[in-house]
Coordinates of N, CA and C in Angstrom, one line a residue:
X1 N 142.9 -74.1 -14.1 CA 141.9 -73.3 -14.7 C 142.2 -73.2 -16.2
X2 N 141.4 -73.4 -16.8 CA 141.3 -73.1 -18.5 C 140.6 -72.1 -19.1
X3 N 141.6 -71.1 -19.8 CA 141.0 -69.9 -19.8 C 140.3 -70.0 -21.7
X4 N 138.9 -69.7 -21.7 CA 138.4 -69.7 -22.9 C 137.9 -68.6 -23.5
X5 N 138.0 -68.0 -24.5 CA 137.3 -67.3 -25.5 C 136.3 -67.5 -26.3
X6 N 135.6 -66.7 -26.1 CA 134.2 -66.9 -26.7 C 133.9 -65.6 -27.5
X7 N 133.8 -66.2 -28.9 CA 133.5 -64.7 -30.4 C 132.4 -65.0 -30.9
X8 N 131.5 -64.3 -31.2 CA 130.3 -63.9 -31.7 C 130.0 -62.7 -32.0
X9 N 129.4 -62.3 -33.1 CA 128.5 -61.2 -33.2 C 127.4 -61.0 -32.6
X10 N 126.7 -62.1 -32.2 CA 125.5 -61.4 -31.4 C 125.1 -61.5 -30.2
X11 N 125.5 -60.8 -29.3 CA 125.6 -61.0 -27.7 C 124.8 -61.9 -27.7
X12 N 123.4 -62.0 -27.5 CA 122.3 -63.2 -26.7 C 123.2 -64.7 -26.8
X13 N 123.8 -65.0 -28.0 CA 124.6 -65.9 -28.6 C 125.9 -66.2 -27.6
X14 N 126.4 -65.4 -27.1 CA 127.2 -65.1 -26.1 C 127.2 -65.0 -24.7
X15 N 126.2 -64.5 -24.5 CA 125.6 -65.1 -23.2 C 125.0 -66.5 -22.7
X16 N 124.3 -66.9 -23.5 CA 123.8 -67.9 -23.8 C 125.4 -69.1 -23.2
X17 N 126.3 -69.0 -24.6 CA 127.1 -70.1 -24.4 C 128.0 -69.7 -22.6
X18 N 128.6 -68.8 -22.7 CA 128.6 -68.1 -21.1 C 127.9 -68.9 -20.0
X19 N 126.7 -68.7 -19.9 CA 125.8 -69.2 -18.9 C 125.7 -70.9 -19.2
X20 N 126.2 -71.3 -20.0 CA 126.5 -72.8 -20.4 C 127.6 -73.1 -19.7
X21 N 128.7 -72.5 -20.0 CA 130.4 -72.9 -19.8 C 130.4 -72.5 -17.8
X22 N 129.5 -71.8 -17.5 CA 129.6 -71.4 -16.3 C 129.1 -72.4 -15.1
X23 N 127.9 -73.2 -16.0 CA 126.8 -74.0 -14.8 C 126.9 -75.4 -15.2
X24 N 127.2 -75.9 -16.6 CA 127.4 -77.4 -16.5 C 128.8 -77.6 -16.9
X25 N 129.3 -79.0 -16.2 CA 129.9 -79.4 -15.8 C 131.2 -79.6 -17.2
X26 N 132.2 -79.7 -17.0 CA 133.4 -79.5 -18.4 C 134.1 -80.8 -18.3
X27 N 133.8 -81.9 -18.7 CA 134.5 -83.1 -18.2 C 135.3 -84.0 -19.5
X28 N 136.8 -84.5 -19.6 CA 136.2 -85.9 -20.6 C 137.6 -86.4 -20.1
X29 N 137.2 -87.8 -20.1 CA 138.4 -88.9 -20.0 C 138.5 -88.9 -18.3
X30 N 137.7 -88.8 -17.5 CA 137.6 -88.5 -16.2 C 138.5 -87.2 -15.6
X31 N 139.0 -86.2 -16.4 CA 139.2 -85.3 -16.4 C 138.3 -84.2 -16.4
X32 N 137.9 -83.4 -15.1 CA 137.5 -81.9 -15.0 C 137.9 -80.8 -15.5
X33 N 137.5 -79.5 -16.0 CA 138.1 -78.5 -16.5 C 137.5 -77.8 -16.0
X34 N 137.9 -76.4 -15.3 CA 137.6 -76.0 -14.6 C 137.6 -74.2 -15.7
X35 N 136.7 -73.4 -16.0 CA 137.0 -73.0 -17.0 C 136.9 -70.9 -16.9
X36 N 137.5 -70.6 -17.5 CA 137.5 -69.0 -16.7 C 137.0 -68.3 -18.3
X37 N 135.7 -67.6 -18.1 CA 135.3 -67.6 -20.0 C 135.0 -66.3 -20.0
X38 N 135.8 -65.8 -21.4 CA 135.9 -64.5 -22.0 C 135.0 -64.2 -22.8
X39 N 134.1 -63.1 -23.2 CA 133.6 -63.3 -24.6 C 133.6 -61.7 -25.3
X40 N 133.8 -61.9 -26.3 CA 133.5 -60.7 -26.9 C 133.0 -60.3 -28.7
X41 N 132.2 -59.8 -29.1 CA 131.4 -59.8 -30.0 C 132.1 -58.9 -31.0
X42 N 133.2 -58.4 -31.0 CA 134.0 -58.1 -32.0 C 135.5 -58.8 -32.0
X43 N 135.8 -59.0 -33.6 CA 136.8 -60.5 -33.4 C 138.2 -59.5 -33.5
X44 N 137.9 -58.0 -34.1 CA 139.4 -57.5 -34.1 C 139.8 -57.0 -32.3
X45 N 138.7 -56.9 -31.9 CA 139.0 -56.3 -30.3 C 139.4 -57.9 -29.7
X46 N 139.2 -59.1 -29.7 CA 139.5 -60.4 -29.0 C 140.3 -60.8 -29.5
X47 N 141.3 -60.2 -31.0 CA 142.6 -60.6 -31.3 C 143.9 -60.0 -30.6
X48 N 143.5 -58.8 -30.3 CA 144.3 -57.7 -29.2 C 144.3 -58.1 -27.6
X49 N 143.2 -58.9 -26.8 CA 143.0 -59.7 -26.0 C 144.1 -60.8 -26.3
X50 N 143.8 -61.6 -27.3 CA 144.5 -63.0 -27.6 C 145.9 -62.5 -27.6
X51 N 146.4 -61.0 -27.9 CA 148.2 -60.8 -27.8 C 148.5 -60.5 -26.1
X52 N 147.7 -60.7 -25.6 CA 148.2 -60.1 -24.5 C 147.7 -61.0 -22.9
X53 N 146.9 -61.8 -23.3 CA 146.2 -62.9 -22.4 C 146.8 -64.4 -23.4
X54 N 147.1 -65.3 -22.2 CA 147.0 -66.5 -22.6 C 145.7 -67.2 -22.6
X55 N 145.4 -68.1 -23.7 CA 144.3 -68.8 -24.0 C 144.3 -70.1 -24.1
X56 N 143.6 -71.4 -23.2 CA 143.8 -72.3 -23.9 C 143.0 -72.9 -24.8
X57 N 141.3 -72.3 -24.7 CA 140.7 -72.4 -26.2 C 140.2 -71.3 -26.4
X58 N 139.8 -71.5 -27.8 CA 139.5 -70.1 -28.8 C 138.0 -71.2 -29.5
X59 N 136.6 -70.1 -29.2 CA 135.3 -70.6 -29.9 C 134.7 -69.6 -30.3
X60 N 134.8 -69.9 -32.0 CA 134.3 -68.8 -32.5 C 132.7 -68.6 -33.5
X61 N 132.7 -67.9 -34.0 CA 131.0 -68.4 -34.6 C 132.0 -68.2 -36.4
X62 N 131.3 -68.4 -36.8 CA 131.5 -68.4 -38.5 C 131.4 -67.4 -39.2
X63 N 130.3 -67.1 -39.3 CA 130.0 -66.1 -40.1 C 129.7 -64.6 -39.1
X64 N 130.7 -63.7 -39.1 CA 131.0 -62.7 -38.4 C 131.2 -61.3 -39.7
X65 N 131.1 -60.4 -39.5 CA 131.2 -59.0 -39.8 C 132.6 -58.9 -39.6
X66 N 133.1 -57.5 -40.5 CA 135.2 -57.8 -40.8 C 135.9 -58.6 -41.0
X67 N 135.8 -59.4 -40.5 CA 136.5 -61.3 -40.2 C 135.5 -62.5 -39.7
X68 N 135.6 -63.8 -40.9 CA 135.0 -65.1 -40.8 C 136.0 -65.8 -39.3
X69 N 134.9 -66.4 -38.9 CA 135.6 -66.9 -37.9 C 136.9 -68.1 -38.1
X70 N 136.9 -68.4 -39.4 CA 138.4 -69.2 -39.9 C 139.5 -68.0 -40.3
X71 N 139.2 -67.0 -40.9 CA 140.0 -65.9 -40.5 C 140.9 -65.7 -39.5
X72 N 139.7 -65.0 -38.4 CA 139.8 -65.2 -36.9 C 140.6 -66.1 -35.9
X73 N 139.7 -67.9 -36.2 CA 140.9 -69.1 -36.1 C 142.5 -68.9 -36.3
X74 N 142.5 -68.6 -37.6 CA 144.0 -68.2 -38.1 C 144.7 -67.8 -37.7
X75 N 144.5 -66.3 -37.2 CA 144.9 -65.4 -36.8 C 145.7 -65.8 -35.5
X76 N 144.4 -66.5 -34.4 CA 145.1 -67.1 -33.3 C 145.9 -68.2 -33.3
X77 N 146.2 -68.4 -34.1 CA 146.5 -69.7 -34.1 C 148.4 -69.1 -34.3
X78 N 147.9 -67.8 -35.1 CA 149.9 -67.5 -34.8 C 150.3 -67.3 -33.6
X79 N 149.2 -66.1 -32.7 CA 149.3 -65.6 -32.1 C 149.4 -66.6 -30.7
X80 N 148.6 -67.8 -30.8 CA 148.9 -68.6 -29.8 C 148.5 -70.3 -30.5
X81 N 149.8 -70.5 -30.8 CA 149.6 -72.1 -31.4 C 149.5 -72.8 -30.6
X82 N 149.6 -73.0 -29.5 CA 149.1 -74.2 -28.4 C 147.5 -74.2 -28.1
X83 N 147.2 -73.3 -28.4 CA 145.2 -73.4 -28.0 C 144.5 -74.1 -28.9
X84 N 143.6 -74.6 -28.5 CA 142.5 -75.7 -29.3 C 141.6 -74.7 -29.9
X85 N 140.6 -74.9 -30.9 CA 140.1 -74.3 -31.5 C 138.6 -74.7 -32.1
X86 N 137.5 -74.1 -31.8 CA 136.3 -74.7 -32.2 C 135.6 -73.8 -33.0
X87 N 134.5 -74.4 -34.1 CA 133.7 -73.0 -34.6 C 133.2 -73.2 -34.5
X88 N 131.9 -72.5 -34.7 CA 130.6 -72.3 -34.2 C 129.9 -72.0 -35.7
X89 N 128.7 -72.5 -36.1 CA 128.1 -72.4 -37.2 C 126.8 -72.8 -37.3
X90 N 125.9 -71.8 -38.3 CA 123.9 -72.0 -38.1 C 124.2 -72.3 -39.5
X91 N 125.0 -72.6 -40.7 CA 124.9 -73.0 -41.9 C 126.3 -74.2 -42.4
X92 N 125.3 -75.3 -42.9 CA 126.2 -76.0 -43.4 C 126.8 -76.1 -44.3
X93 N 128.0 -75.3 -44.3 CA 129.0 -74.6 -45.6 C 130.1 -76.0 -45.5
X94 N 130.0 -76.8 -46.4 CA 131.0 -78.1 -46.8 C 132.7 -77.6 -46.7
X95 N 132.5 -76.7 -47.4 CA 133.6 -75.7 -48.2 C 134.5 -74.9 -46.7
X96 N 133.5 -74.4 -45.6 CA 133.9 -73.5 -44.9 C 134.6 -74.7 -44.1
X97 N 133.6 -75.6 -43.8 CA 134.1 -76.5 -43.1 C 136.0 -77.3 -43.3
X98 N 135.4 -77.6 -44.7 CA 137.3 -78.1 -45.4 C 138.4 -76.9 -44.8
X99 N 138.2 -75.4 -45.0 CA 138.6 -74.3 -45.0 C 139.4 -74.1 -43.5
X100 N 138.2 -74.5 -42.7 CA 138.7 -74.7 -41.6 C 139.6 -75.8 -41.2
X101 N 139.5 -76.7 -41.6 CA 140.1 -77.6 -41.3 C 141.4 -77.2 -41.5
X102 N 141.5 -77.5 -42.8 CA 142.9 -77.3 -43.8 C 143.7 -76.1 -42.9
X103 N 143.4 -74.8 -43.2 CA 143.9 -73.9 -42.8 C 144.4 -73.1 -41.2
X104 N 143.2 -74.1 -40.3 CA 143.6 -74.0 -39.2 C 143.7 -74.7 -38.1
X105 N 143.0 -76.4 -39.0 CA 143.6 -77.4 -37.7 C 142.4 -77.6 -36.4
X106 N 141.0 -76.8 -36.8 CA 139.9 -76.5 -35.8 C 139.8 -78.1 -35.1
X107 N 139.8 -78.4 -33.8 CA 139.5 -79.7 -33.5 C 138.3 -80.0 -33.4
X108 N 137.0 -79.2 -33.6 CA 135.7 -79.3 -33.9 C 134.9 -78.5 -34.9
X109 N 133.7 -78.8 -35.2 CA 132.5 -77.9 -36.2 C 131.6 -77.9 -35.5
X110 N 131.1 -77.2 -34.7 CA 129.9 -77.2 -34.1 C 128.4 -76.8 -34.3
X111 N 127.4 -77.0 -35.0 CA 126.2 -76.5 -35.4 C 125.5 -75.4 -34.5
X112 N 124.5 -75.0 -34.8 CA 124.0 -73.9 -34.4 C 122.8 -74.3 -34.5
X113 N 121.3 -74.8 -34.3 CA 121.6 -74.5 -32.9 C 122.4 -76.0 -31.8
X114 N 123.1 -75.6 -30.7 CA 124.0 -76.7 -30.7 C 123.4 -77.7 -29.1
X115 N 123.6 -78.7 -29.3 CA 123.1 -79.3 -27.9 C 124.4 -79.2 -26.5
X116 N 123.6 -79.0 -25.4 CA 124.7 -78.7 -24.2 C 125.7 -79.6 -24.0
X117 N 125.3 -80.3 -24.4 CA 125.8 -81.9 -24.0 C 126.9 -82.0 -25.1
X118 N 126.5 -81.8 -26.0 CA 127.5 -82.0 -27.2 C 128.5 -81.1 -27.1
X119 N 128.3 -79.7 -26.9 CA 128.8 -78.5 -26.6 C 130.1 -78.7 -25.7
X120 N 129.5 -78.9 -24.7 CA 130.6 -79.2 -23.1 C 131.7 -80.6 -23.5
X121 N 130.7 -81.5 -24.5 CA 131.6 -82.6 -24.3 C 133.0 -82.2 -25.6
X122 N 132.4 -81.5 -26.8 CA 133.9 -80.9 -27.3 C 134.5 -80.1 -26.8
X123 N 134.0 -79.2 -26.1 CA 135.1 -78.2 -25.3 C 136.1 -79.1 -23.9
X124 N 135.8 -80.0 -23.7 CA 136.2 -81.0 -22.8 C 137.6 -81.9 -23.7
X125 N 136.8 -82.3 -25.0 CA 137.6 -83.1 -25.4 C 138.7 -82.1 -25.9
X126 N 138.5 -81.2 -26.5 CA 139.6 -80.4 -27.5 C 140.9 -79.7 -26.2
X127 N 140.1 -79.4 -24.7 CA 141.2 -79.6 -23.6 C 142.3 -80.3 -23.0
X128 N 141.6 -81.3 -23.4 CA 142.0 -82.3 -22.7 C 143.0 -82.7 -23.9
X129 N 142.7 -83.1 -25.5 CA 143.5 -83.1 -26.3 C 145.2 -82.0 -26.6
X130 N 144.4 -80.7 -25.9 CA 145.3 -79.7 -25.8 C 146.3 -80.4 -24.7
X131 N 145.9 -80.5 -24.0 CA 146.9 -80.9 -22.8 C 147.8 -81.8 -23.0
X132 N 147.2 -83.5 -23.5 CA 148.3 -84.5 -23.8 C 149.2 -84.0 -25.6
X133 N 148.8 -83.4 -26.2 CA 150.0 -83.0 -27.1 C 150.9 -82.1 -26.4
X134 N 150.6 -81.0 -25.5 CA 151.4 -79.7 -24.4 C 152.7 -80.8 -23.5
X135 N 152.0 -82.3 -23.2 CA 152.6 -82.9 -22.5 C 153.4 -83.9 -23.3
X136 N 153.0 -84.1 -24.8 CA 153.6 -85.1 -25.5 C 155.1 -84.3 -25.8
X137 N 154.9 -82.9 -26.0 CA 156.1 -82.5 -26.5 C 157.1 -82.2 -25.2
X138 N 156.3 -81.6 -24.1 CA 157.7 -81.9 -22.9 C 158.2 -83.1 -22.9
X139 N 157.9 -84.2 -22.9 CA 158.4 -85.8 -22.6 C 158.9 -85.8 -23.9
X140 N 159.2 -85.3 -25.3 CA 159.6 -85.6 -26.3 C 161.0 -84.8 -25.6
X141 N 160.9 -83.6 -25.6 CA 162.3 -82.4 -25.0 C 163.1 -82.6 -24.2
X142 N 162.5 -83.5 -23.4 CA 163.6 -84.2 -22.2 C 164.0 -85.7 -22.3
X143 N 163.5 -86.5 -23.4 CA 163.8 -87.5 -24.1 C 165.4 -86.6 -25.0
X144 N 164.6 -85.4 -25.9 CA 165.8 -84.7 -26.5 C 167.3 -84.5 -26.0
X145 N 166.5 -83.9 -24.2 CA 168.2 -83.3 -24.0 C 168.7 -84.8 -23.3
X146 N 168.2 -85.8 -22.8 CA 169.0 -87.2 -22.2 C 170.2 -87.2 -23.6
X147 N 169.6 -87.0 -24.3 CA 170.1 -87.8 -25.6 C 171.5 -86.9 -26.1
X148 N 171.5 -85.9 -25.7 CA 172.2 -84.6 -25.9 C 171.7 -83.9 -26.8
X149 N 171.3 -84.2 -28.0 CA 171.3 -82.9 -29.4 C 169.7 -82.8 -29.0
X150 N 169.1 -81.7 -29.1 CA 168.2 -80.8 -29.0 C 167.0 -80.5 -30.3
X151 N 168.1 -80.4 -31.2 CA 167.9 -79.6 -32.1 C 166.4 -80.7 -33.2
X152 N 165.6 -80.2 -33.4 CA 164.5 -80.7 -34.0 C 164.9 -81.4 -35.3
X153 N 166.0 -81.1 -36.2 CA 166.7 -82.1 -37.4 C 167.6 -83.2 -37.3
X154 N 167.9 -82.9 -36.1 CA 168.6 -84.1 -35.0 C 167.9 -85.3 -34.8
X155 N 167.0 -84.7 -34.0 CA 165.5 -85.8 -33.9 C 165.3 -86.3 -35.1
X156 N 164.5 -85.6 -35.6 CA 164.1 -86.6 -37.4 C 165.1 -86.9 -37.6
X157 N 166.3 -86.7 -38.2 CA 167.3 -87.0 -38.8 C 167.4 -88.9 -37.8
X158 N 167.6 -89.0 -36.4 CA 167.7 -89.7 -35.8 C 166.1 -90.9 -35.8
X159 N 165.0 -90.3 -36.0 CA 163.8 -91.2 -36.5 C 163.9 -92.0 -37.6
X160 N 164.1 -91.0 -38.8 CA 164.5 -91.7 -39.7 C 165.6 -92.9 -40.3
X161 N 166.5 -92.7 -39.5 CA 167.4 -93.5 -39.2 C 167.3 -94.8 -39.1
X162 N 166.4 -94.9 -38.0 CA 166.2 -95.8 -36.7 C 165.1 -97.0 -37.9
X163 N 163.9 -95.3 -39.0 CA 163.0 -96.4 -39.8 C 163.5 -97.0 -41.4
X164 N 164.4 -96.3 -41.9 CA 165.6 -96.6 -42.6 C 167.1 -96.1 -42.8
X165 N 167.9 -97.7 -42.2 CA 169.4 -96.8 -42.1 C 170.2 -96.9 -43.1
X166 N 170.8 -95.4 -43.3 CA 171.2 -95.1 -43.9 C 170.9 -94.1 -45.3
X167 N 169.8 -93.6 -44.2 CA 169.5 -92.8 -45.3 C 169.1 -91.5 -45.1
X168 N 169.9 -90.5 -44.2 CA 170.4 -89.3 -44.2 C 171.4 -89.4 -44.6
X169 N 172.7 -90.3 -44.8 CA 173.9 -90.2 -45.4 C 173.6 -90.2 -46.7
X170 N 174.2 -88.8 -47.2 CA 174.9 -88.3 -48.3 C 175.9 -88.1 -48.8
X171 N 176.2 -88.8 -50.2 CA 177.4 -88.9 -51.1 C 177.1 -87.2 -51.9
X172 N 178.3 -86.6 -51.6 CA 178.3 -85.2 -52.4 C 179.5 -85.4 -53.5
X173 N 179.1 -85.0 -54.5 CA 180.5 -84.6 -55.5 C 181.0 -83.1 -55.6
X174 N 181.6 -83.5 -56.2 CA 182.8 -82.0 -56.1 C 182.2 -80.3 -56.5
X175 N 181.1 -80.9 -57.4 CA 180.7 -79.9 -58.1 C 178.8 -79.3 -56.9
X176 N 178.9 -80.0 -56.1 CA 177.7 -80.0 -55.3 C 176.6 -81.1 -55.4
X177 N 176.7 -82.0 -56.3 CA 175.5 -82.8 -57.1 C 175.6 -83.8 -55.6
X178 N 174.3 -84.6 -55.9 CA 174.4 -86.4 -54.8 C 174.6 -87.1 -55.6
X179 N 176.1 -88.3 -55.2 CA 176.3 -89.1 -55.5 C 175.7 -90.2 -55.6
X180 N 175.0 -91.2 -56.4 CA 174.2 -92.4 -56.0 C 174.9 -93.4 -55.3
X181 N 174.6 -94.1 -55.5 CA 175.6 -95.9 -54.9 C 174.5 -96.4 -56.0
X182 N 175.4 -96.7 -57.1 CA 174.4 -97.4 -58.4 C 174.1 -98.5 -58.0
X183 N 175.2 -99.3 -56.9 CA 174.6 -101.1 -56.6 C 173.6 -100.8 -56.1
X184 N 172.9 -99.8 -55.4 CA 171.7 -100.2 -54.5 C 170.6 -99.5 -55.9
X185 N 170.3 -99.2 -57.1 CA 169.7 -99.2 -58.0 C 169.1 -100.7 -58.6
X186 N 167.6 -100.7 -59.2 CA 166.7 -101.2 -59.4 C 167.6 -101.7 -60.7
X187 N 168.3 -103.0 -61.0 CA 169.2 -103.1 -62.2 C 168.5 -102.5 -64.0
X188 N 166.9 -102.5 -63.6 CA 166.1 -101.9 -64.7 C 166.6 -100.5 -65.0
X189 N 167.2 -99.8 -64.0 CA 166.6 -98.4 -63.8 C 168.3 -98.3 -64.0
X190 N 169.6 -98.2 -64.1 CA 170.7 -98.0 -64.1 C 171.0 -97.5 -65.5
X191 N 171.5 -96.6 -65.6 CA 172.1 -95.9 -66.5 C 172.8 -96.8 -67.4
X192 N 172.5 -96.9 -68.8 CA 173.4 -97.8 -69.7 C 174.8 -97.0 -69.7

């Protein structure tokens, strides 16, 4: 079961997507989603929900009263970084859109007024996307501990390696500075 939230200021708006998420079908990649939907029309009362309920998507509308729904996004997105994230919008703001992106990572823009089809099939996809990253990182973690070191600078430190070696090794001098290896300098670029 995938539990969703649904923010708007104007109930009908809310019901509306409700009575959507409830009767057609949530599918992508031959994957079903089976979906359990919250909604509520003030964003500071469904941020106090969001501390205390797990979410796996958050759909919000844009332009809201107290808090924009990239605000809002935000917010959840501390509160629960694993959830997918859609917004909802009746105006084509270029700006709000970048805003969102940049600042929260929204895996959709969805227009207002929106088609069902289109609707179900991003809340499908941004699930389903939720899932294989939830699953890329367990199979990354137990790749981790085979290996022994754990620790996330280990990893990179060991990526990088693997894409150029030798080059987490650092030459320190006495005084704290990095030491070069001048032979591996560009003979242009060497200190006279």
């Amino acid at each position: 079961m995938s539990r969703v939230m649904l923010v708007d200021d104007e109930e009908s708006i809310l019901k509306s997507l409700k009575r959507i998420l409830r009767l057609a079908p949530c599918t992508f990649g031959g994957k079903s989603f089976t979906l359990e939907v919250e909604t509520y029309s003030s964003p500071l009362e469904a941020l106090e929900a969001a501390r205390h309920d797990d979410y796996d998507l958050f759909v919000s509308d844009y332009r809201m009263p107290v808090m924009d729904g990239i605000e809002f996004l935000k917010a959840t997105k501390e509160i629960r970084p694993d959830a997918a994230r859609l917004i909802l919008s009746g105006y084509a703001d270029l700006n709000a859109l970048v805003r969102a992106v940049n600042e929260v990572g929204i895996d959709r823009f969805i227009g207002k007024p929106w088609n069902d089809y289109d609707l179900m099939s991003a809340i499908g996809q941004a699930l389903a996307h939720r899932e294989l990253l939830l699953e890329n990182r367990q199979l990354a973690n137990l790749v981790r501990m085979e290996m022994g070191d754990t620790t996330p600078e280990a990893v990179e430190a060991e990526r990088l390696e693997a894409i150029e070696p030798g080059i987490t090794e650092v030459n320190w001098g006495p005084d704290g500075s990095v030491l070069l290896d001048e032979s591996l300098l560009d003979p242009r670029q060497k200190p006279d």
